[in-house]
Each structure stands twice: as structure tokens, then as C-alpha cells.
Amino acid sequence: MKFFVDTADVEAIAELNDLGMVDGVTTNPSLILKSGRDIIEVTKEICSIVSGPVSAEVVALKAEDMIAEGRKLAEIAPNIAVKVPLTWDGLKTCKVLSGEGKMVNVTLCFSANQALLAAKAGATFISPFIGRLDDINLDGLELISDIREIYDNYGFETQILAASIRTANHVTQCALIGADVMTAPPAVIKAMASHVLTDKGLDQFMKDWAKTGQKII
Ligand code: G3P
């Protein structure tokens, strides 16, 4: 499973990248706002750190304008994946930009039918939002499972990029289902390292070690 980090925080990306935890990055307009930085500048800096796909999202709503924005974003670096919303205009944009050989991430996917359309339009990645479905009492993980089955039934090559991941358990479940990629905030990736029995075990080892009176160095 590939790990993308869902942030435009350059320091957080660099820290995880040094540990080999970053196969790519996803951003969106809300994350750019949170970073407080210019989209072109911050995306360029992220691309200088990470060699895998870096998603940068268009903000126009009409296909013609989305295509122009997508081309501009793709000029930032060769590893840009242009992110477009799952609207009819977004699908048109996906078809054009993927036809030009650009990576396209189709985002804001909330149904299996939307994922099917994105694959038909040549998307490199489809981003189903798990947490936001859970928020309205639907089952985000069931959507990942449905898309996996549909894509496998027909051999679609579009990669399932599980997004809106809120918990470490979301990551486990996505890995079990067979999502190709997951994108999560740095805090969720770090939370994956935590276990109460690890903390308890370490605490006991430290207490016992202190009683030995020994030192390693
Ligand atoms: O990758 C999409 C992600 O940024 C949305 O996450 O938690 O705002 O639903 P969230």
C-alpha cells in the first residue's frame, strides 16, 4: 500500500519523507489555506522534497478553465497529479489531461458510480472520502470495498486512493480491502505507531533496567 500524506505542511512532509513514509502528497484548497502559503510556491517546494505524485487541485468549475488551471499546475513539476472534482466538467478535464499524459486525481468521490465514471475518463487516481461518509452515518469503508470489486471485475487501472482518513483503523481496513493508496494527515500516520501495550511494556522494561544499575554506553 502506498502512503500519501494529506497536508501542505512542508516540515511535516519532510519529517515523514526522511522515514520513508511518503510515497506521495495530496493537497486541496482547504489545506493550502491552512498552510498560509501561495499554492504555486508551496507545491513547488513539496515537489522538491517528494519524488512521488503530488496532487494539486484546480479551483475553476468549468471544464475549459479547469483544463487551463490543470496545465498550469502540471508545469510546476513532472510529478504533479492534477486534482479535479468529481463533476461532469471535472470528468471532461480528466479525459483531456490524462490524454496529454498528465496524472489526474479525481476527488470528492462519494459513490461507486462516480468511481466508475472516473476510471472510464482515464483517472490515474480516484479519491473516495471515507470520513465524510462516516460523518453522515454512511459507511465509507464499504465504498472502498465496492470500488475495489468493480475495478477488479473489469481490470480498470485507476488506483484507489482512500482519502478523508481520520483514524489509524481506517488505514488498517483500507489495507485489508486492498486500496492501492491511502492519504492521511501526518497525525494519523504517527498514531499508527502507538499501542497501549507498547507503552506499558516499555515502561516495565525501563523500571527493570533501572534496577540492574547497568549502562550500555
Ligand atoms: O484527502 C481529502 C481530505 O483532505 C479530506 O479530509 O478530513 O477534511 O474529510 P477531511
Coordinates of N, CA, C and O in Angstrom, one line a residue, residues 1 17 19 24 31 44-45 79 106 112 116 140 143 165 178-179 181 183 186 199 201 216:
M1 N 0.8 -1.2 0.0 CA 0.0 0.0 0.0 C 0.9 1.3 0.0 O 1.8 1.3 0.8
N17 N 9.0 12.0 5.2 CA 9.7 11.6 4.0 C 11.1 11.0 4.4 O 11.5 10.0 3.8
L19 N 11.7 9.3 6.9 CA 11.5 8.0 7.4 C 11.0 7.0 6.4 O 10.7 5.8 6.7
G24 N 3.9 9.9 -1.7 CA 3.2 11.0 -2.5 C 2.6 11.9 -1.5 O 2.6 11.7 -0.3
L31 N -6.4 22.8 2.5 CA -5.0 22.5 3.1 C -4.0 23.7 2.7 O -3.1 24.0 3.4
K44 N 5.6 23.7 -5.3 CA 7.0 23.5 -5.9 C 7.9 23.0 -4.8 O 8.7 22.1 -5.1
E45 N 7.8 23.6 -3.6 CA 8.7 23.1 -2.5 C 8.4 21.7 -2.2 O 9.3 20.9 -1.9
N79 N 6.1 15.5 -11.4 CA 5.4 14.6 -10.5 C 4.0 15.2 -10.0 O 3.4 14.7 -9.1
V106 N -9.0 12.3 -9.4 CA -10.4 12.7 -9.3 C -10.9 12.6 -7.9 O -10.9 11.5 -7.3
A112 N -19.9 4.5 -5.8 CA -19.2 3.6 -6.7 C -19.4 4.0 -8.2 O -18.5 3.9 -9.0
L116 N -16.7 4.7 -11.1 CA -16.7 4.0 -12.4 C -16.5 5.0 -13.5 O -15.7 4.8 -14.5
G140 N -18.1 4.6 4.8 CA -17.0 5.0 3.9 C -16.2 3.8 3.5 O -15.8 3.7 2.3
L143 N -17.7 1.7 0.7 CA -17.5 2.3 -0.6 C -16.1 1.9 -1.2 O -16.0 1.5 -2.4
I165 N -9.2 10.1 5.5 CA -8.9 9.1 6.5 C -8.7 9.8 7.9 O -8.0 10.8 8.0
G178 N -7.7 -3.6 0.2 CA -6.8 -3.6 -1.0 C -6.8 -2.2 -1.7 O -6.6 -2.2 -2.9
A179 N -7.1 -1.2 -1.0 CA -6.9 0.2 -1.6 C -5.4 0.3 -2.0 O -4.5 -0.2 -1.3
V181 N -3.7 3.1 -2.5 CA -3.0 4.2 -1.8 C -4.0 4.6 -0.7 O -5.2 4.6 -0.8
T183 N -4.3 8.3 1.8 CA -3.8 9.6 2.1 C -4.3 10.0 3.5 O -5.5 9.9 3.7
P186 N -0.6 13.9 8.8 CA 0.6 13.4 9.5 C 0.2 12.8 10.8 O 0.8 11.7 11.2
D199 N 3.5 0.9 25.1 CA 3.8 1.9 26.2 C 4.0 1.2 27.5 O 5.0 1.5 28.3
G201 N 4.7 -2.0 28.1 CA 5.8 -2.9 28.1 C 7.1 -2.1 28.2 O 8.0 -2.5 29.0
I216 N 24.5 0.8 29.0 CA 25.0 0.3 27.7 C 26.2 1.2 27.2 O 27.2 0.7 26.7

